[in-house]
PDB file of C-alpha atoms and ligand atoms in Angstrom:
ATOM      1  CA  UNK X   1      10.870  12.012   6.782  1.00  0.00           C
ATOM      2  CA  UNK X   2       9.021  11.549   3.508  1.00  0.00           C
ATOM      3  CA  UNK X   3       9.556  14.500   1.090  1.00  0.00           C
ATOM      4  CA  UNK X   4       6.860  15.122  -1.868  1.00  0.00           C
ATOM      5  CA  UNK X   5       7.981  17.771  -4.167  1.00  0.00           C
ATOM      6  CA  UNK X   6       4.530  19.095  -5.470  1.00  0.00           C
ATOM      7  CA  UNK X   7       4.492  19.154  -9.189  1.00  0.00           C
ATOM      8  CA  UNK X   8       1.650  22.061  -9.385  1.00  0.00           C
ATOM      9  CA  UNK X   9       5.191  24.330  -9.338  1.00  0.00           C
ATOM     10  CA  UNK X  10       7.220  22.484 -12.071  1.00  0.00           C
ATOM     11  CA  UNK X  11       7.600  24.042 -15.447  1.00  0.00           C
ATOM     12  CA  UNK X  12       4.631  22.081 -17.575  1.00  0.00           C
ATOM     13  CA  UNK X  13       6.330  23.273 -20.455  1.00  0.00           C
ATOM     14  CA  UNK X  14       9.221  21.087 -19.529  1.00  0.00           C
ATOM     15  CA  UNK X  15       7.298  18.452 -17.298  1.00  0.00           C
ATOM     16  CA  UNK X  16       8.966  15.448 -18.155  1.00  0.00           C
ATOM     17  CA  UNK X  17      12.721  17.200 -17.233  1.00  0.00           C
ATOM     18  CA  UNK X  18      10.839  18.190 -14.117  1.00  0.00           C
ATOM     19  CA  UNK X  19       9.800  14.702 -13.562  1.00  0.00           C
ATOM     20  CA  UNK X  20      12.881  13.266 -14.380  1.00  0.00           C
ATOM     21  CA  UNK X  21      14.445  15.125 -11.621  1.00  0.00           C
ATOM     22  CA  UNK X  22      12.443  14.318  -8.887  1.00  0.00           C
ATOM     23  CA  UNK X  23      13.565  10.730 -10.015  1.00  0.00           C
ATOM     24  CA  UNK X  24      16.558  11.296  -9.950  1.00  0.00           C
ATOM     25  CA  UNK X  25      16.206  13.241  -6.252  1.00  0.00           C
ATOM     26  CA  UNK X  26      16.809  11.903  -2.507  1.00  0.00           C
ATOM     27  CA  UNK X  27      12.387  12.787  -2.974  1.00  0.00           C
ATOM     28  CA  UNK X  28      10.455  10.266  -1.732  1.00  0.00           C
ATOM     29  CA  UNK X  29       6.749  10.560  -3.635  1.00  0.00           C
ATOM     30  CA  UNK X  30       5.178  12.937  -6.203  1.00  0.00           C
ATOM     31  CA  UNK X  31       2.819  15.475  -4.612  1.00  0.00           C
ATOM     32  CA  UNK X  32      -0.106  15.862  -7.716  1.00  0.00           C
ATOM     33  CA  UNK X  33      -2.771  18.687  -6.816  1.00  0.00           C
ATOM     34  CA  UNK X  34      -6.421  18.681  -8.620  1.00  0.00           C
ATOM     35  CA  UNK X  35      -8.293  21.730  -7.903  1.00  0.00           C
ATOM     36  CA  UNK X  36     -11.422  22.125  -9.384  1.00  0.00           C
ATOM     37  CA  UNK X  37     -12.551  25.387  -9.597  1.00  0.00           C
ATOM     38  CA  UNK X  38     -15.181  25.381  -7.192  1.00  0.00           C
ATOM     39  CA  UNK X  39     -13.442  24.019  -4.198  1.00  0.00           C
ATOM     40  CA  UNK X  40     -10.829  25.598  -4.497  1.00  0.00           C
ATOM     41  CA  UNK X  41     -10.569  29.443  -6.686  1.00  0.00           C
ATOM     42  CA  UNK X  42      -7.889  27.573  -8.926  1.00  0.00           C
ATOM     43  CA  UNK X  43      -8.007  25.269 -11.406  1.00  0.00           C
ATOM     44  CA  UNK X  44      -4.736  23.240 -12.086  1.00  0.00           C
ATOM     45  CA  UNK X  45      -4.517  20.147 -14.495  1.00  0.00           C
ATOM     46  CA  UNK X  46      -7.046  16.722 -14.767  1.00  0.00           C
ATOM     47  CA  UNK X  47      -6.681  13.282 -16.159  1.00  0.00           C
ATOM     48  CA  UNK X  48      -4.379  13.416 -19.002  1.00  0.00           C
ATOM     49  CA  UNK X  49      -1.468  15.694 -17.647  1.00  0.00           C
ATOM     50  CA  UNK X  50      -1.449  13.251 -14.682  1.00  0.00           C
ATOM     51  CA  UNK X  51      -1.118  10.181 -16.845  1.00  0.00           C
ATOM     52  CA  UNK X  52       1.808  11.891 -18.523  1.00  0.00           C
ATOM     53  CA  UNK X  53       3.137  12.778 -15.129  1.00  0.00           C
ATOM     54  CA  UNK X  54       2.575   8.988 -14.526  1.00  0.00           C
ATOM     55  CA  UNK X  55       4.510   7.401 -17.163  1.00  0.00           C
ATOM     56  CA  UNK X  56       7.514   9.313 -16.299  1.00  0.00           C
ATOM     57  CA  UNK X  57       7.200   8.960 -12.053  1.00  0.00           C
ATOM     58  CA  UNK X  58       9.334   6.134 -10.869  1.00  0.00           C
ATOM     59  CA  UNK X  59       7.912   7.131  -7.263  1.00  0.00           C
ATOM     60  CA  UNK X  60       4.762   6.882  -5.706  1.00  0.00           C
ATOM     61  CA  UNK X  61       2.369   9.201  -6.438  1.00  0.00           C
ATOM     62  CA  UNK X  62       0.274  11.195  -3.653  1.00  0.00           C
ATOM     63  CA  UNK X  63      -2.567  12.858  -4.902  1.00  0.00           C
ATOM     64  CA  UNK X  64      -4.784  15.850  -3.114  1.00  0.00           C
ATOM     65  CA  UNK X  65      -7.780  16.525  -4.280  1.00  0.00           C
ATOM     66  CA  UNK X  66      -9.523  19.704  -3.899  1.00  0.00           C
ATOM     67  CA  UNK X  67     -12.035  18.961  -5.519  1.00  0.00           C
ATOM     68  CA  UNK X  68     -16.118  19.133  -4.408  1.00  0.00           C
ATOM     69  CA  UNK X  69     -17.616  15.688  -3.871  1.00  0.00           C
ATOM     70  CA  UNK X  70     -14.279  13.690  -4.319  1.00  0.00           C
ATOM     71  CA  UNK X  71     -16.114  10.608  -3.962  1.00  0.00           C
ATOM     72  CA  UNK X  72     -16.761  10.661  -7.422  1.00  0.00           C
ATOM     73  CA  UNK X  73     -13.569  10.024  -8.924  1.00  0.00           C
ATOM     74  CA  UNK X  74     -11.960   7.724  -6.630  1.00  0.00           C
ATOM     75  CA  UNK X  75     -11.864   4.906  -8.868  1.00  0.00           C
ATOM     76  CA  UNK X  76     -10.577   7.139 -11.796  1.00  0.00           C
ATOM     77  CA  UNK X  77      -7.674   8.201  -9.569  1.00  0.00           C
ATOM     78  CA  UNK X  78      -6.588   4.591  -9.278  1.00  0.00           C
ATOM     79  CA  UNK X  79      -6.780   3.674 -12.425  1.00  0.00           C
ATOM     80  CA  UNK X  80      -4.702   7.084 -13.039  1.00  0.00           C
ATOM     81  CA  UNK X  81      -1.867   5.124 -10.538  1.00  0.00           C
ATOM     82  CA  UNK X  82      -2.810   7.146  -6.978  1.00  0.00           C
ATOM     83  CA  UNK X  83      -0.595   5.693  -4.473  1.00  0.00           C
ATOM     84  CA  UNK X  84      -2.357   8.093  -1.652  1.00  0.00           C
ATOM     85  CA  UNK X  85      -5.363   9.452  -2.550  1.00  0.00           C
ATOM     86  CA  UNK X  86      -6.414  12.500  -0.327  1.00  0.00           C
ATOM     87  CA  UNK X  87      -9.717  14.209  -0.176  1.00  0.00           C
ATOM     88  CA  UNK X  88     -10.205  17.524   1.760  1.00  0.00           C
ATOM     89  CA  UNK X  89     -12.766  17.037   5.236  1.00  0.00           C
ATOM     90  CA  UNK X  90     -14.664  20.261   4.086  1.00  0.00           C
ATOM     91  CA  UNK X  91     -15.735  18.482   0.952  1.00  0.00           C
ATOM     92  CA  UNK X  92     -16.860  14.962   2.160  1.00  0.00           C
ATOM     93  CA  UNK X  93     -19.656  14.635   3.473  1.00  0.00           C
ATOM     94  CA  UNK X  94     -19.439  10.903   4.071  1.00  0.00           C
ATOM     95  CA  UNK X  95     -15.604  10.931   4.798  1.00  0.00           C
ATOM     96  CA  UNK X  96     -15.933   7.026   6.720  1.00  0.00           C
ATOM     97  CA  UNK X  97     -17.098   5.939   3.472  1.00  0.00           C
ATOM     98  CA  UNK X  98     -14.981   7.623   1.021  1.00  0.00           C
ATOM     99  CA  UNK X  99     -12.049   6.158   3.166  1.00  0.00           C
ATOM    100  CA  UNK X 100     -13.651   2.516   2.776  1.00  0.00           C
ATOM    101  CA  UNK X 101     -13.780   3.164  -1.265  1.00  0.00           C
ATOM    102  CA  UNK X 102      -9.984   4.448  -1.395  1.00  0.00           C
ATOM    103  CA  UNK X 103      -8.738   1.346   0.075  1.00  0.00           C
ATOM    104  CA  UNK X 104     -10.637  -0.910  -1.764  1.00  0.00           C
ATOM    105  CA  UNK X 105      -9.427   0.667  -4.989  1.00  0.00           C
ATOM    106  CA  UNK X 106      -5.733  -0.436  -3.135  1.00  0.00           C
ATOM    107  CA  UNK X 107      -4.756   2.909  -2.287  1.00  0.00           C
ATOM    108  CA  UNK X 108      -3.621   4.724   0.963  1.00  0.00           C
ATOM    109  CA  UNK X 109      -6.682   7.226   2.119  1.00  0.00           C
ATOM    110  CA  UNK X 110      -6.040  10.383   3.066  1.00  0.00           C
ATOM    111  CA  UNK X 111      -7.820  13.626   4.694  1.00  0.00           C
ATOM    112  CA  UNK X 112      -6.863  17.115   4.324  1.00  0.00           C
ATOM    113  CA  UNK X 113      -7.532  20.013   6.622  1.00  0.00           C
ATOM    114  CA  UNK X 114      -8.112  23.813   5.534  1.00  0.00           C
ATOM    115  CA  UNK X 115      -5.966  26.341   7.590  1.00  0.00           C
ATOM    116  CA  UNK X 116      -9.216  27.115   9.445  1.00  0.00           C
ATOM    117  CA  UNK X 117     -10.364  24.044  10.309  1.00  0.00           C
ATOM    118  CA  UNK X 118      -9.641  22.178  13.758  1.00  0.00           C
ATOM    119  CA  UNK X 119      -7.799  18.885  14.047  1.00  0.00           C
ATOM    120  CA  UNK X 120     -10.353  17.585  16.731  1.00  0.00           C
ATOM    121  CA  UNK X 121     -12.901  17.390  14.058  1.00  0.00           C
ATOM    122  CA  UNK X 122     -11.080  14.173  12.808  1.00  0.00           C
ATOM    123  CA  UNK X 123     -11.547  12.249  16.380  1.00  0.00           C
ATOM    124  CA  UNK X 124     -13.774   9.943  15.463  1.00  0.00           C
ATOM    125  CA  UNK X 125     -12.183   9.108  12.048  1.00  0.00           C
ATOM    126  CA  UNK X 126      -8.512   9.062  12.890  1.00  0.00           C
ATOM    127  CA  UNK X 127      -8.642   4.997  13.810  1.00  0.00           C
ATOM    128  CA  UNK X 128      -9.378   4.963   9.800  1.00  0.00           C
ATOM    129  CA  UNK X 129      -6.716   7.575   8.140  1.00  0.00           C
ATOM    130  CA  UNK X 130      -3.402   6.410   6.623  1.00  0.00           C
ATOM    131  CA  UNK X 131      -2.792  10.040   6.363  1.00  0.00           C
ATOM    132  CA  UNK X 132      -3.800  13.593   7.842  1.00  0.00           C
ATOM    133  CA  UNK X 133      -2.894  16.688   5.641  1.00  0.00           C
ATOM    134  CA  UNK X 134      -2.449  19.862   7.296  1.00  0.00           C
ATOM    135  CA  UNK X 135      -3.236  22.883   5.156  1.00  0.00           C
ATOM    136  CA  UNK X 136      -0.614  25.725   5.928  1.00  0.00           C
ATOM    137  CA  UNK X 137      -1.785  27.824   3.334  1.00  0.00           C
ATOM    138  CA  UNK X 138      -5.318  28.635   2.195  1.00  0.00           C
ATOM    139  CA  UNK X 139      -5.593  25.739  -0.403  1.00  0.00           C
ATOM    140  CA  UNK X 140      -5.600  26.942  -4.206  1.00  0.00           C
ATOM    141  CA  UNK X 141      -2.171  28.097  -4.748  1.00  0.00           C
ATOM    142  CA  UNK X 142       1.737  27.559  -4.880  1.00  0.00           C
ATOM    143  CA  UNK X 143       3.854  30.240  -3.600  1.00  0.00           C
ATOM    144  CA  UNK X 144       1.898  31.578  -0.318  1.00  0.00           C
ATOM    145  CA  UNK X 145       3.489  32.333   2.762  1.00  0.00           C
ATOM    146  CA  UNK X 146       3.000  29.763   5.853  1.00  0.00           C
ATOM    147  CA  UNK X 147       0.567  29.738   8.584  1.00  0.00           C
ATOM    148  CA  UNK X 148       2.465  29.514  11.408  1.00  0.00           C
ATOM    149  CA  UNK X 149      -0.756  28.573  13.756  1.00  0.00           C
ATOM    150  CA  UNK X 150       0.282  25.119  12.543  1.00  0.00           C
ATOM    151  CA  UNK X 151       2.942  24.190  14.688  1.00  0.00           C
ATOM    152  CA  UNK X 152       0.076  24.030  17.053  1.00  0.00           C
ATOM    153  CA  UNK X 153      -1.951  21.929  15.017  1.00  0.00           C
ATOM    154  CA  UNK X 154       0.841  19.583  14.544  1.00  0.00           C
ATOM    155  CA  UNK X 155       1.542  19.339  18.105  1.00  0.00           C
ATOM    156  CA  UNK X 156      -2.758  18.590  19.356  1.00  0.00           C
ATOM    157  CA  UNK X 157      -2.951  16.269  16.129  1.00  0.00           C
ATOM    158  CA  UNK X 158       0.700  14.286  17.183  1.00  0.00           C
ATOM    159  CA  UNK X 159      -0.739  14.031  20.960  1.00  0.00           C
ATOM    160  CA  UNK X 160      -4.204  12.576  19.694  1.00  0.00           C
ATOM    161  CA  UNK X 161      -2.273  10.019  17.708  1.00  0.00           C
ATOM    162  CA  UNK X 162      -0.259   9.623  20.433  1.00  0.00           C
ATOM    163  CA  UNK X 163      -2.514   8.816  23.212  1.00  0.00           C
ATOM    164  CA  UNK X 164      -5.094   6.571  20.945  1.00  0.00           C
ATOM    165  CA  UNK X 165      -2.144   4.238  19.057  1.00  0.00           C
ATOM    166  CA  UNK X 166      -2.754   5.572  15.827  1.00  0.00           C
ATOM    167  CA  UNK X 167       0.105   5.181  13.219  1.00  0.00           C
ATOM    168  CA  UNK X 168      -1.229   7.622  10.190  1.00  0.00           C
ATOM    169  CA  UNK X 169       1.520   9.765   8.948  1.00  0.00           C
ATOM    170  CA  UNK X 170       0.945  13.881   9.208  1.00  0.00           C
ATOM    171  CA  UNK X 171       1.930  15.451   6.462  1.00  0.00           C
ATOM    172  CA  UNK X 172       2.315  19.483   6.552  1.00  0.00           C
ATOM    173  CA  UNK X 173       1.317  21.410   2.715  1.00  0.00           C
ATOM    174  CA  UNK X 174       1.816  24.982   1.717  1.00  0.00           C
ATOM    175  CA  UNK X 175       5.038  27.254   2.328  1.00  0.00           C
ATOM    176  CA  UNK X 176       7.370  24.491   3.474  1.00  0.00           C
ATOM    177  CA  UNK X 177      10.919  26.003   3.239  1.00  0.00           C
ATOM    178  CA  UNK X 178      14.399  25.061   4.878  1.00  0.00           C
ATOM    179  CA  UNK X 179      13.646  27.406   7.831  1.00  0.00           C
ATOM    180  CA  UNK X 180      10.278  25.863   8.823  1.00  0.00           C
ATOM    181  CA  UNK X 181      10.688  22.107   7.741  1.00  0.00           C
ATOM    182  CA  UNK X 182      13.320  21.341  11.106  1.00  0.00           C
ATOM    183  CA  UNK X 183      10.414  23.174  13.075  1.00  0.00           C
ATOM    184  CA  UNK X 184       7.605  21.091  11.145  1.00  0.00           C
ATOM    185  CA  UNK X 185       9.431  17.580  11.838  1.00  0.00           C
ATOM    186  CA  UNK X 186      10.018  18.682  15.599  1.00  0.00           C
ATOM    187  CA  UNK X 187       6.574  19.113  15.795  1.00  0.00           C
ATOM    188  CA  UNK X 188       5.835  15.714  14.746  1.00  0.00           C
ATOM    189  CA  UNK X 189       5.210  15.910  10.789  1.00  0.00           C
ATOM    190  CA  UNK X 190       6.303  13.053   8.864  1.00  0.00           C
ATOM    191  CA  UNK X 191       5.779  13.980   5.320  1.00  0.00           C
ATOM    192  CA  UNK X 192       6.541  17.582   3.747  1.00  0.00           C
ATOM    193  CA  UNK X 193       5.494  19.217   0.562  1.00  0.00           C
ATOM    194  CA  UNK X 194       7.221  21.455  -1.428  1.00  0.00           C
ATOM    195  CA  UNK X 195       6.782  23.217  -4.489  1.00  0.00           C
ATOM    196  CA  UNK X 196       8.003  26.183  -5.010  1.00  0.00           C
ATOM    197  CA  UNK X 197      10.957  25.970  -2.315  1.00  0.00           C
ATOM    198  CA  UNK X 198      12.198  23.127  -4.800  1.00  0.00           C
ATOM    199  CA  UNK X 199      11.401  24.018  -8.503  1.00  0.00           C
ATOM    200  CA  UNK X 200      12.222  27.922  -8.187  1.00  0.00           C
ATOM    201  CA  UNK X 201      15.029  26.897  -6.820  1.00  0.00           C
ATOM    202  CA  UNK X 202      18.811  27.484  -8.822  1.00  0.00           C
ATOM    203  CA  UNK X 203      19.417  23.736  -7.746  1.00  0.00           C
ATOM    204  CA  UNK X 204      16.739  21.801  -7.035  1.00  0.00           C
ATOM    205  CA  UNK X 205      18.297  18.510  -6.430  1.00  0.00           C
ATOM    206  CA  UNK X 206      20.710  20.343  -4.127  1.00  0.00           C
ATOM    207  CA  UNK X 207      17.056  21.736  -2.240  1.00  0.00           C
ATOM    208  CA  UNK X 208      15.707  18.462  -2.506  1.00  0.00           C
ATOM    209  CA  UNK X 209      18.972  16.631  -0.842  1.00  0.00           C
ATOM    210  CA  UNK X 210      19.241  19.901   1.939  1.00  0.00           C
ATOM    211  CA  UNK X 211      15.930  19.218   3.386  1.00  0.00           C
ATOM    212  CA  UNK X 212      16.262  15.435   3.224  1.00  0.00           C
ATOM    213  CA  UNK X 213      19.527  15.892   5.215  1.00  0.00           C
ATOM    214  CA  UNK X 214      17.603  17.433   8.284  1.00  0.00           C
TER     215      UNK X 214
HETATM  216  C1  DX5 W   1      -1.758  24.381  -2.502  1.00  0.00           C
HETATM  217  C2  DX5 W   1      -1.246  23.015  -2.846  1.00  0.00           C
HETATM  218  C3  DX5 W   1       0.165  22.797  -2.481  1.00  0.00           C
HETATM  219  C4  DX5 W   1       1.143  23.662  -3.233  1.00  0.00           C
HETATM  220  C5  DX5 W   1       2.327  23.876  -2.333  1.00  0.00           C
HETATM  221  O1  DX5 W   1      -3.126  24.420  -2.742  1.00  0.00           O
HETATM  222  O2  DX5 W   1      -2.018  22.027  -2.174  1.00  0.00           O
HETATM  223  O3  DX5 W   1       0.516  21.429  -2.632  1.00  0.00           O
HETATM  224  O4  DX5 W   1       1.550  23.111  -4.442  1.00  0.00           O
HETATM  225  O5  DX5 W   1       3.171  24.793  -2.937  1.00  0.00           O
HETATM  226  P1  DX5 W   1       4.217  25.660  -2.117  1.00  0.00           P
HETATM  227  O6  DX5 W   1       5.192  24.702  -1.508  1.00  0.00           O
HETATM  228  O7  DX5 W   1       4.815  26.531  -3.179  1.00  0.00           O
HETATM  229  O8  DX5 W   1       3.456  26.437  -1.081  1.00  0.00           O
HETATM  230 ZN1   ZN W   2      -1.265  19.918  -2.147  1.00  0.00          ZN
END
């Protein structure tokens, strides 16, 4: 299991401590969200807060984008140090060849789901994902409760990869908690996000090294 604590709910006033302790963590990458304000209702942080995230992160960083026409930037996200680069399927309208562009750059490509959109949308694209990420909450922000309609989601996307020999990893984002996350990876997830469950937490470390431990 591959945990990304998502820095959209670490103290920015205190980013590098923040940092610092996902370093320090059992975590496994850095979950960076850029919303854009049209995409999305929210607008979180651009270019320069992620190179400051970036000189600090000792792990990979995996960056979703909800952002409209994502195409645009996917050069500027590698040079910014994108490890996984993830745009959302409801703003790409030429997903094959955003996917083409990510990898050239040398980064992993990635597609993201809203809550209301189905997984058999991806069929024809799956053969070309390195990652699928499941919305559980309406994209935007931190803090909102989980969608439990997911499980299924999980379950029809884990049987399509399944029965065509795919090997992209499904990654769940929005509301992960202790309670859900054994359900999640039962249901075939590989990678979880977490913000708030980890930085409003008294210990995060402790949070961080609980959910590893399932
Ligand atoms: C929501 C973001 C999530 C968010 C998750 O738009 O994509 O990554 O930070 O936060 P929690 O875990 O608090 O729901
Ligand atoms: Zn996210």
């Amino acid at each position: 299991m591959i945990l990304a604590p998502s820095i959209l709910a670490a103290d920015f006033g205190n980013l590098q401590r923040d940092v610092e302790m996902v370093n320090r963590s059992q975590a496994d990458w850095f979950h960076i969200d850029i919303m854009d304000g049209v995409f999305v209702p929210n607008i979180s942080f651009g270019f320069p807060v992620l190179e400051a995230i970036r000189k600090k992160a000792e792990k990979p960083l995996d960056v979703h984008l909800m952002i409209v026409q994502p195409e645009r930037y996917i050069q500027a996200f590698a040079d910014a140090g994108a490890a996984v680069l993830t745009v959302h399927l409801e703003a790409s309208t030429h997903l094959h060849r955003s996917f083409q562009e990510i990898k050239k750059a040398g980064m992993q490509a990635g597609v993201a789901l809203n809550p209301h959109t189905p997984v058999h949308l991806l069929e024809d694209i799956l053969g070309d994902t390195d990652l699928v990420c499941l919305m559980s909450v309406n994209p935007g922000f931190g803090g909102q409760k989980f969608i439990e309609r997911t499980y299924d989601k999980i379950k029809a996307l884990d049987a399509m990869r399944k029965a065509g020999g795919y090997n992209f990893k499904i990654e769940i984002d929005g509301g992960v908690n202790q309670l859900n996350a054994p359900l999640l990876l039962a249901a075939g997830a590989d990678v979880l996000v977490a913000g708030n469950f980890v930085f409003s937490a008294s210990d995060p470390l402790a949070t961080i090294a609980g959910l590893k431990a399932l």
